[in-house]
Short mmCIF file of C-alpha atoms in Angstrom, two decimals:
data_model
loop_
_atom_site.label_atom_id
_atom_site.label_comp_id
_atom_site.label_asym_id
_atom_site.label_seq_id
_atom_site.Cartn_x
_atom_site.Cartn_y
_atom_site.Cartn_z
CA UNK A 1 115.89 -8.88 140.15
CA UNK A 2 117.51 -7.98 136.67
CA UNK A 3 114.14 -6.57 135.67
CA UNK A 4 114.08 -4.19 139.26
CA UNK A 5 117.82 -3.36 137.94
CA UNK A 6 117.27 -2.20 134.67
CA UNK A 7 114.55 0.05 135.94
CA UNK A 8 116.69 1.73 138.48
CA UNK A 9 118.90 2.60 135.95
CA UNK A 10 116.28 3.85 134.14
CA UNK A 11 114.93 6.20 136.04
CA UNK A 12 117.79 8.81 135.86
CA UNK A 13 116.99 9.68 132.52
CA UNK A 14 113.34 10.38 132.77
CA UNK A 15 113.93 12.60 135.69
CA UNK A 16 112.91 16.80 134.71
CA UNK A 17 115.31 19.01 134.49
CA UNK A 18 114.08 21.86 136.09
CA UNK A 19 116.98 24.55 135.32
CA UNK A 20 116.61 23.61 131.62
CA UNK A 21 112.48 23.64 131.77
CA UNK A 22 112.68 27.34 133.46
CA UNK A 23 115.38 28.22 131.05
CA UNK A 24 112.85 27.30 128.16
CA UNK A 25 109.55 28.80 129.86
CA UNK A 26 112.14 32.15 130.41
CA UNK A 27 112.55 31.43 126.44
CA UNK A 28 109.12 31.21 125.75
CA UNK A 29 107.61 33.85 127.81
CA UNK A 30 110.47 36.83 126.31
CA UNK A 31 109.10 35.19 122.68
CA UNK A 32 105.39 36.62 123.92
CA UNK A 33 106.38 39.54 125.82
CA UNK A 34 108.85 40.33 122.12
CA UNK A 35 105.62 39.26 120.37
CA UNK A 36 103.45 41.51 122.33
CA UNK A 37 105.88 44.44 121.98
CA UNK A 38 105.67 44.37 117.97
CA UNK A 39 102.76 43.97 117.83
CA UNK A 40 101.50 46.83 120.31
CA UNK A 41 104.57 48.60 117.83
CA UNK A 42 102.61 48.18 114.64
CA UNK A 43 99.38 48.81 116.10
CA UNK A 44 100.89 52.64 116.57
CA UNK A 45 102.93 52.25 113.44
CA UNK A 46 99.98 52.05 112.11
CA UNK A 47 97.66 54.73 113.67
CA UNK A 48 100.49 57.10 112.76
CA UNK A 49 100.19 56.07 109.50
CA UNK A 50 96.47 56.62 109.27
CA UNK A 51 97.13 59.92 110.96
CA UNK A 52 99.43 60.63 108.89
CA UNK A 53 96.77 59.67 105.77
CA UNK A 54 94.39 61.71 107.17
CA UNK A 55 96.53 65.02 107.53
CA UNK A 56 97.88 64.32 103.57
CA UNK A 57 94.14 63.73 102.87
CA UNK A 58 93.25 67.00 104.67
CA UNK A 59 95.78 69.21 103.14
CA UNK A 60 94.69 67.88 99.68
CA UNK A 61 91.36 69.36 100.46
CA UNK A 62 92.62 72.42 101.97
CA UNK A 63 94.58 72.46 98.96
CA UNK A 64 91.54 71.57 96.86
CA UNK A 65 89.89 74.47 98.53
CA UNK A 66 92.29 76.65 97.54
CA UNK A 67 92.27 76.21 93.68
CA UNK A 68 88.41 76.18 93.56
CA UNK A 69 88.23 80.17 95.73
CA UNK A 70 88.80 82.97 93.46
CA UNK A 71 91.21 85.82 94.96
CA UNK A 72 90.92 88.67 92.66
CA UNK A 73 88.15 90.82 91.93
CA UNK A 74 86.81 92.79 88.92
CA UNK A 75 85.41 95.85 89.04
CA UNK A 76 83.28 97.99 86.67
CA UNK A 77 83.14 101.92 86.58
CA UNK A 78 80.85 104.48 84.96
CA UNK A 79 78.83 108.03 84.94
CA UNK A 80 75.56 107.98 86.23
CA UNK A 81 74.98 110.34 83.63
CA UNK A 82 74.27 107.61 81.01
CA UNK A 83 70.79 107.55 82.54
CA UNK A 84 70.02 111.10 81.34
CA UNK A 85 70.06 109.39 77.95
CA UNK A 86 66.73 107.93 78.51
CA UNK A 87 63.76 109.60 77.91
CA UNK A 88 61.32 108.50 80.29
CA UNK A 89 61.87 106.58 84.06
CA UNK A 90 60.60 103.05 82.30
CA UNK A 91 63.30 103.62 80.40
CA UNK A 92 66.00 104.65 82.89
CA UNK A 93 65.15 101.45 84.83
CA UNK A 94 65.35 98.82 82.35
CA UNK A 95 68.86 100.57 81.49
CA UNK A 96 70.02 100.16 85.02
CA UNK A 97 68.45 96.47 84.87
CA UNK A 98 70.34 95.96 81.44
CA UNK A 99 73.80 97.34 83.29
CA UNK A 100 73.04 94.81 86.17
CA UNK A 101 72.53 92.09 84.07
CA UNK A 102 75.95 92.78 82.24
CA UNK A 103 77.76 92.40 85.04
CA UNK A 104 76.58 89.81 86.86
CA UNK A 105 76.74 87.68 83.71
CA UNK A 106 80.58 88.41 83.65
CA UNK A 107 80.78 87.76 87.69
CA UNK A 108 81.93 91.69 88.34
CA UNK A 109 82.22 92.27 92.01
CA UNK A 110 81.79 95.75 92.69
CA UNK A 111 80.29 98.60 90.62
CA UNK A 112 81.58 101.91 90.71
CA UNK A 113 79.32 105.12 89.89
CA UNK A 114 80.82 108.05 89.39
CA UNK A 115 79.76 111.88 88.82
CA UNK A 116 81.20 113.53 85.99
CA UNK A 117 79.43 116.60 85.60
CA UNK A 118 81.51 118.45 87.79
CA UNK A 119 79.10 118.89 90.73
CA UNK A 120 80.50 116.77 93.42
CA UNK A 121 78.04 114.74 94.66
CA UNK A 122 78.52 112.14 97.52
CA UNK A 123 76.72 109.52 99.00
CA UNK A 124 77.11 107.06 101.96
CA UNK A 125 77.22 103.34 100.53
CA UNK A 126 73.93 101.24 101.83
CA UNK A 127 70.42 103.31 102.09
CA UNK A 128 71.97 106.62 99.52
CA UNK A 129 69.53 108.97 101.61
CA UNK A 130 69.82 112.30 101.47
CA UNK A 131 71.52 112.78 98.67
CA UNK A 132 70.19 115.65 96.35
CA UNK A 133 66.95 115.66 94.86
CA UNK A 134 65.33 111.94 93.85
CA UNK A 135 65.55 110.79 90.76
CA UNK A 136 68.80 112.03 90.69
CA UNK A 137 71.01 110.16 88.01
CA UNK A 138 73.74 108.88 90.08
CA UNK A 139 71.47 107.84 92.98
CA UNK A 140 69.18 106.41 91.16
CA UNK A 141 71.12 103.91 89.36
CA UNK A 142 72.88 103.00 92.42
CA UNK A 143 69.62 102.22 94.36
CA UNK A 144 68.25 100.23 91.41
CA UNK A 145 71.26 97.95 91.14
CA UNK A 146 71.45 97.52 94.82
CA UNK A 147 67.84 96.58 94.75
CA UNK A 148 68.38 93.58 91.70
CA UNK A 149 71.49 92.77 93.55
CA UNK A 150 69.47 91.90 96.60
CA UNK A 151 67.51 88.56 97.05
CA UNK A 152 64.12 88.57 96.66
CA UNK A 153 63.05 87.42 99.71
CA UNK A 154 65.22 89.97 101.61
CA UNK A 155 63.93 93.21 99.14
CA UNK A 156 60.84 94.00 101.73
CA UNK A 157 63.54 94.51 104.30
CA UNK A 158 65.34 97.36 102.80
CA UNK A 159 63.95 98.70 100.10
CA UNK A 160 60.77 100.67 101.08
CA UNK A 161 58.59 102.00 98.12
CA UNK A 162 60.34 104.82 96.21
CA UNK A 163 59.71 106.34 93.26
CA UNK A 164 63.04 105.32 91.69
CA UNK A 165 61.70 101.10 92.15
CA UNK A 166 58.52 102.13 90.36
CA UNK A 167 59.42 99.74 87.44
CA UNK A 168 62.25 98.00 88.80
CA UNK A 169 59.81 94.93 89.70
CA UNK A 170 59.57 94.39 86.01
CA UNK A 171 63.16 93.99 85.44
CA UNK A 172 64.45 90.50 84.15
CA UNK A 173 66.00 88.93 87.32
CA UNK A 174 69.93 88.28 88.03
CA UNK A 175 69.60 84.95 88.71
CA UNK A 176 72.85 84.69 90.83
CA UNK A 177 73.84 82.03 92.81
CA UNK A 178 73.18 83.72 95.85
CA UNK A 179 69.43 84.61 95.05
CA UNK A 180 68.65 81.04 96.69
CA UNK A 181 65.23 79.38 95.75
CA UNK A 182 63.32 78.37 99.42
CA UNK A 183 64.08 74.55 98.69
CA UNK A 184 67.45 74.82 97.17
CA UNK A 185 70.05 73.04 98.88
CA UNK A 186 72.87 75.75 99.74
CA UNK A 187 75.93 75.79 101.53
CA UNK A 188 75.84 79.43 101.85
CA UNK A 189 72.36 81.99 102.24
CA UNK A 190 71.90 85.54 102.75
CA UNK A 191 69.90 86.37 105.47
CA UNK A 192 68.48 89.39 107.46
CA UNK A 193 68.64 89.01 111.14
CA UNK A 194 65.12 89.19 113.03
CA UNK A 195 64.30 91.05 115.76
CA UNK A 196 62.96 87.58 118.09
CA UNK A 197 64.42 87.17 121.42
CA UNK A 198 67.10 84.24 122.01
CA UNK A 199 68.30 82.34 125.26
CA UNK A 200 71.87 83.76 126.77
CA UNK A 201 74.55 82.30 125.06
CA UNK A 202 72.48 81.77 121.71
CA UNK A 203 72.86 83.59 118.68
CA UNK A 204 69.90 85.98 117.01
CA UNK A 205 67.64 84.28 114.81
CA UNK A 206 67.97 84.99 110.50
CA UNK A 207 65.62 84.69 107.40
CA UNK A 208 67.57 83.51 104.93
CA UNK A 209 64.63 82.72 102.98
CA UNK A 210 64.01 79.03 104.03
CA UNK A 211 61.15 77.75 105.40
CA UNK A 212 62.32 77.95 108.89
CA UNK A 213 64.68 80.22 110.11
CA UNK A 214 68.34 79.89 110.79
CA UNK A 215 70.14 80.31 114.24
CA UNK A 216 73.34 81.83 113.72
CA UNK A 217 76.34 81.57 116.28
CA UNK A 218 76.26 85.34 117.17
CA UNK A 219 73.89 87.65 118.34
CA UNK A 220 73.46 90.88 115.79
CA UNK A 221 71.32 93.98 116.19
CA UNK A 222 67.90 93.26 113.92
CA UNK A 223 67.74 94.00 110.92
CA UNK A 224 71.47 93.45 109.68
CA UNK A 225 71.93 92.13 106.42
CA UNK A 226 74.63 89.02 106.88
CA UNK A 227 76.09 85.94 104.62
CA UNK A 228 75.38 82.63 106.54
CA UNK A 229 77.30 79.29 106.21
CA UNK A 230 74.38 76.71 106.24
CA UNK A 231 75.60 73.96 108.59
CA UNK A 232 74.76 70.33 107.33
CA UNK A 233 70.98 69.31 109.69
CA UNK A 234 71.04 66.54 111.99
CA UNK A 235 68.07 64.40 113.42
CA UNK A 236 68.23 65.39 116.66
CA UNK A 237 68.14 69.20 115.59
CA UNK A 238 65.35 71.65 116.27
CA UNK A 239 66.23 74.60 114.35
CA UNK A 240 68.63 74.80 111.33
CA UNK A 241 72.38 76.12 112.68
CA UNK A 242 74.28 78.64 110.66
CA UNK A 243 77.74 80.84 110.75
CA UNK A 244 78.32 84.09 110.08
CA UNK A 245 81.06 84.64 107.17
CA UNK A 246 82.22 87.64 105.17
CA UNK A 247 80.52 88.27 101.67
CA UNK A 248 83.73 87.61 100.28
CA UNK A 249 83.75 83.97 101.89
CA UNK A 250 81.97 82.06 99.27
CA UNK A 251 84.26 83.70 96.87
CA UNK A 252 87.36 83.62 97.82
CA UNK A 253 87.18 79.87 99.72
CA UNK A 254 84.91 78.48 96.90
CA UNK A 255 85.33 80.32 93.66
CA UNK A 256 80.91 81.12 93.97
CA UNK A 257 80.00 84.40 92.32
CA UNK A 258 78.15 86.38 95.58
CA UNK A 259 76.95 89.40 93.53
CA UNK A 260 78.71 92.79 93.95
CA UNK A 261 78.54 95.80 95.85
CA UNK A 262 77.38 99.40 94.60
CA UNK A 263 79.67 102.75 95.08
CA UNK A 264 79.24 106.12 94.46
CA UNK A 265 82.26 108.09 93.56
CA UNK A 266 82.19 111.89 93.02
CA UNK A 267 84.26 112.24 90.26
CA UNK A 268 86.63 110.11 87.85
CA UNK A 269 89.51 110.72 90.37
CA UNK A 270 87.49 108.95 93.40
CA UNK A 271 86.86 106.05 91.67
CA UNK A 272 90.53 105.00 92.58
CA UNK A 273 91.58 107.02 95.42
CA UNK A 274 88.11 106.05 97.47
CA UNK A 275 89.13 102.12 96.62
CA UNK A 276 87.86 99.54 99.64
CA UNK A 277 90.70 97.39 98.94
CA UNK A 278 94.12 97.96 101.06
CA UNK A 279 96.46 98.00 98.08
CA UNK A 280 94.33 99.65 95.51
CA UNK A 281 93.37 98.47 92.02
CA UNK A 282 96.77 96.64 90.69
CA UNK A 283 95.29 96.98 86.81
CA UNK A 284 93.55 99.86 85.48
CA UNK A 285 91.64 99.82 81.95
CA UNK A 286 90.37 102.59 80.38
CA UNK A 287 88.25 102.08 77.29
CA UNK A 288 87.81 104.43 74.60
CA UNK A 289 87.28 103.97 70.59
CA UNK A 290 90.78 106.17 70.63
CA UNK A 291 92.16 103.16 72.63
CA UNK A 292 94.89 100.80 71.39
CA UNK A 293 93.28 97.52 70.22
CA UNK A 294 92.14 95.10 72.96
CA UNK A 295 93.60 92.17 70.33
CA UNK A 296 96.87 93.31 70.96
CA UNK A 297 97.23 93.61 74.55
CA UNK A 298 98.64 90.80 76.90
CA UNK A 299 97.57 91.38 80.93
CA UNK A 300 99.72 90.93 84.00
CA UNK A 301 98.11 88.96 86.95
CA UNK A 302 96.52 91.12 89.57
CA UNK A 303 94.63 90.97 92.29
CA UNK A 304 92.05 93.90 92.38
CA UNK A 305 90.88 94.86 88.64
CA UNK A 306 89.08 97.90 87.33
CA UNK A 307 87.53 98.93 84.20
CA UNK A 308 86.54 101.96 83.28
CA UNK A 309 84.19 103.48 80.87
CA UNK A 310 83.40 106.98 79.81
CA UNK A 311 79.79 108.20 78.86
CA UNK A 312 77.62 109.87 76.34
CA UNK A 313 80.82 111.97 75.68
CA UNK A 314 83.65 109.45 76.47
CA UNK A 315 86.18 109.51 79.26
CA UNK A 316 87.44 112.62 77.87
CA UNK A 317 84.38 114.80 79.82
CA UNK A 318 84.70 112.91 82.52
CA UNK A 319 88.64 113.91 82.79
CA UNK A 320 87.21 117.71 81.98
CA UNK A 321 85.09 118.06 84.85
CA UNK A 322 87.42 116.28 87.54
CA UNK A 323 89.29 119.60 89.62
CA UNK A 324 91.61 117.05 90.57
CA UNK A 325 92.90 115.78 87.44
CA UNK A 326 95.09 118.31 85.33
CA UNK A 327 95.90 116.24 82.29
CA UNK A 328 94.82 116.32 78.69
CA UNK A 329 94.70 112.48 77.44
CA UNK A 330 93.13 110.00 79.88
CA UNK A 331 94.93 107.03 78.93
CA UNK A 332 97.63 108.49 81.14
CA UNK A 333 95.01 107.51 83.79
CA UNK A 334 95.38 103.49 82.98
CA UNK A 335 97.28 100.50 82.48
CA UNK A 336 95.67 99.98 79.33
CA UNK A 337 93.90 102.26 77.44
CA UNK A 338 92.04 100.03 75.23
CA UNK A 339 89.40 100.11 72.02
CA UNK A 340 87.63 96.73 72.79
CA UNK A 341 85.48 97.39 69.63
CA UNK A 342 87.28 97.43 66.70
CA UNK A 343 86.42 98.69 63.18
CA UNK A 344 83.15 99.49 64.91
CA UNK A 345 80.07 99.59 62.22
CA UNK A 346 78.15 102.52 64.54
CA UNK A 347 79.42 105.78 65.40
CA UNK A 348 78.80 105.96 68.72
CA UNK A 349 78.61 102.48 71.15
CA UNK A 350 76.36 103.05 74.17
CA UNK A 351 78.13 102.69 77.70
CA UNK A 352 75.41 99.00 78.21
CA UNK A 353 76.53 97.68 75.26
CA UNK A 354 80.27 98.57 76.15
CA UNK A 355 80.24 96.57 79.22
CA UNK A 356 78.90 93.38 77.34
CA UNK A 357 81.54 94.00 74.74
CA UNK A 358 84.61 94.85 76.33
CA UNK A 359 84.09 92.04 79.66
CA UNK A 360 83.31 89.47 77.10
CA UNK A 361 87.08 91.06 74.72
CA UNK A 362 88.86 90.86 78.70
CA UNK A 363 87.71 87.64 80.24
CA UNK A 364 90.11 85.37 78.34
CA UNK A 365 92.81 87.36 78.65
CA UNK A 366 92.16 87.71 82.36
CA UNK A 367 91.95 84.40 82.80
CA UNK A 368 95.35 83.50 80.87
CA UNK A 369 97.03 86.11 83.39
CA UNK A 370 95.69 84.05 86.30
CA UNK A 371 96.60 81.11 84.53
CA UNK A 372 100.29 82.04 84.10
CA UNK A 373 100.28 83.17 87.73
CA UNK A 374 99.82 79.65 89.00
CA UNK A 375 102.18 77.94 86.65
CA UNK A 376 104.58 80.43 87.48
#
């Protein structure tokens, strides 16, 4: 009976206590839901911070971009008359293939050709037909450095046989980046857009000297000369994609050399007043053994650059013949108005030799300009 007694009392104590079990399972169950909630918190703590990784990593290449593209431009000017100095047309073209070579070593971007015996003559950039009778001096060194300027593979598409390219095939090459071997891996081509039907909706079809040709995402008329982006080929791909970009592009977004463009100017005066670029050139430099020294000159930055240089008879004749000029001295003309030849040891220095001289005097001190301009 005592035993029975004991157990009755007992049994109070190891009764549940329901209001204080639910309070705990309450307890428990805001611990998980709390639990849940910081965790589902640093999940998108986190994805912001890899999106926020990924922008910082995207700007740095943007930004990485940026430094490697090249903004400004040179540019070289000078008399087609120069090519009246040699005596026979084997000897005309490896002087044009000498002036090519000149500037593409030095990465000039456009080369101006200008008419300074007085007679006016004017051309329309691209084919120069028309113009005069052939072999004329201006002409013909245009056509010759737009024909080394060209890639081989695209020369059969505009440049018919004329008796101005009679030696040009024997000129040393440029070599520029742009003049693409067929298995070179590329980001950017130039290409000549075929005349080869397409579906609707697809863009025209463009040797760009590969071993299959490149679909580009427009259509063009045929044969167009255009600058393709490459895009990177995937498995499932039939034919190799491609953009269409400026000629500028690989320039300005990744600092490549693309070759230069060829202009005919009809006198000194055109050279700058015909300029393609909005502003103008920003720095003018004349050269001249009557020049001030190129050691002592210190260049501003610019954007678009232009040199000048005179021919058999100096920049002087070429300021003679120009109606539109009525001044005596041409440094008046320039910027700078430089000798980049010092204490010379030949009389006279011919206008293919001046290029290699004065670029190679200028390209330091062009590129501590552009240096200063990004410290600054």
């Amino acid at each position: 009976m005592a035993e029975k007694r004991a157990r009755l009392e007992q049994e109070p104590e190891k009764k549940v206590n329901w209001r204080k079990h639910k309070a705990q399972r309450n307890e428990l169950k805001k611990q998980w839901k709390e639990a849940k909630l910081l965790k589902t918190l640093e999940k998108e703590q986190l994805k912001k911070q890899e999106e926020a990784e990924r922008l910082e990593k995207e700007k740095e290449r943007e930004a990485k971009r940026e430094s490697h593209g090249r903004p400004y431009t040179v540019s070289v000017a000078l008399p087609g008359s120069i090519m009246d100095n040699a005596q026979s047309p084997e000897l005309r073209t490896y002087l044009a293939g000498q002036i090519a070579r000149a500037c593409a070593i030095f990465c000039v971007d456009e080369i101006v050709i200008f008419d300074e015996t007085g007679e006016g003559s004017k051309s329309v950039e691209g084919e120069f037909e028309g113009v005069g009778k052939k072999g004329q001096a201006c002409v013909q060194l245009a056509r010759i450095l737009q024909y080394l300027e060209c890639p081989q593979y695209l020369r059969k598409s505009f440049f018919p046989k004329h008796p101005d390219l009679q030696f040009a095939g024997l000129l040393n090459p440029l070599d520029s980046p742009h003049h693409v071997r067929i298995d070179e891996e590329s980001t950017y081509r130039e290409g000549v857009v075929l005349d080869r039907p397409t579906k609707a909706g697809k863009g025209s079809f463009v040797n760009c000297g590969m071993r299959k040709e490149v679909q580009i995402d427009k259509q063009l008329q045929a044969g167009v000369r255009v600058t393709v982006q490459i895009q990177p080929e995937k498995s499932d791909q039939k034919v190799r994609k491609g953009i269409v970009v400026s000629p500028q592009h690989p320039r300005t977004e990744d600092g490549i050399y693309w070759g230069y463009r060829v202009r005919l100017a009809s006198c000194l005066s055109a050279v700058f007043t015909e300029c393609p670029f909005k502003d103008g050139y920003d720095l003018t430099i004349g050269t001249s053994e009557r020049g001030s020294s190129v050691e002592d000159v210190t260049l501003s930055h610019f954007q678009h650059a232009v040199v000048v240089f005179g021919g058999l008879r100096g920049l002087e004749a070429s300021v003679d013949s120009d109606q539109n000029l009525d001044i005596e001295e041409p440094g008046i003309l320039f910027n700078h108005y430089l000798n980049t030849c010092p204490d010379q040891g030949s009389r006279t220095i011919r206008t293919e030799e001046a290029i290699l001289i004065s670029l190679a005097a200028l390209k330091p001190r062009i590129e501590n300009a552009l240096k200063k301009l990004k410290e600054g």
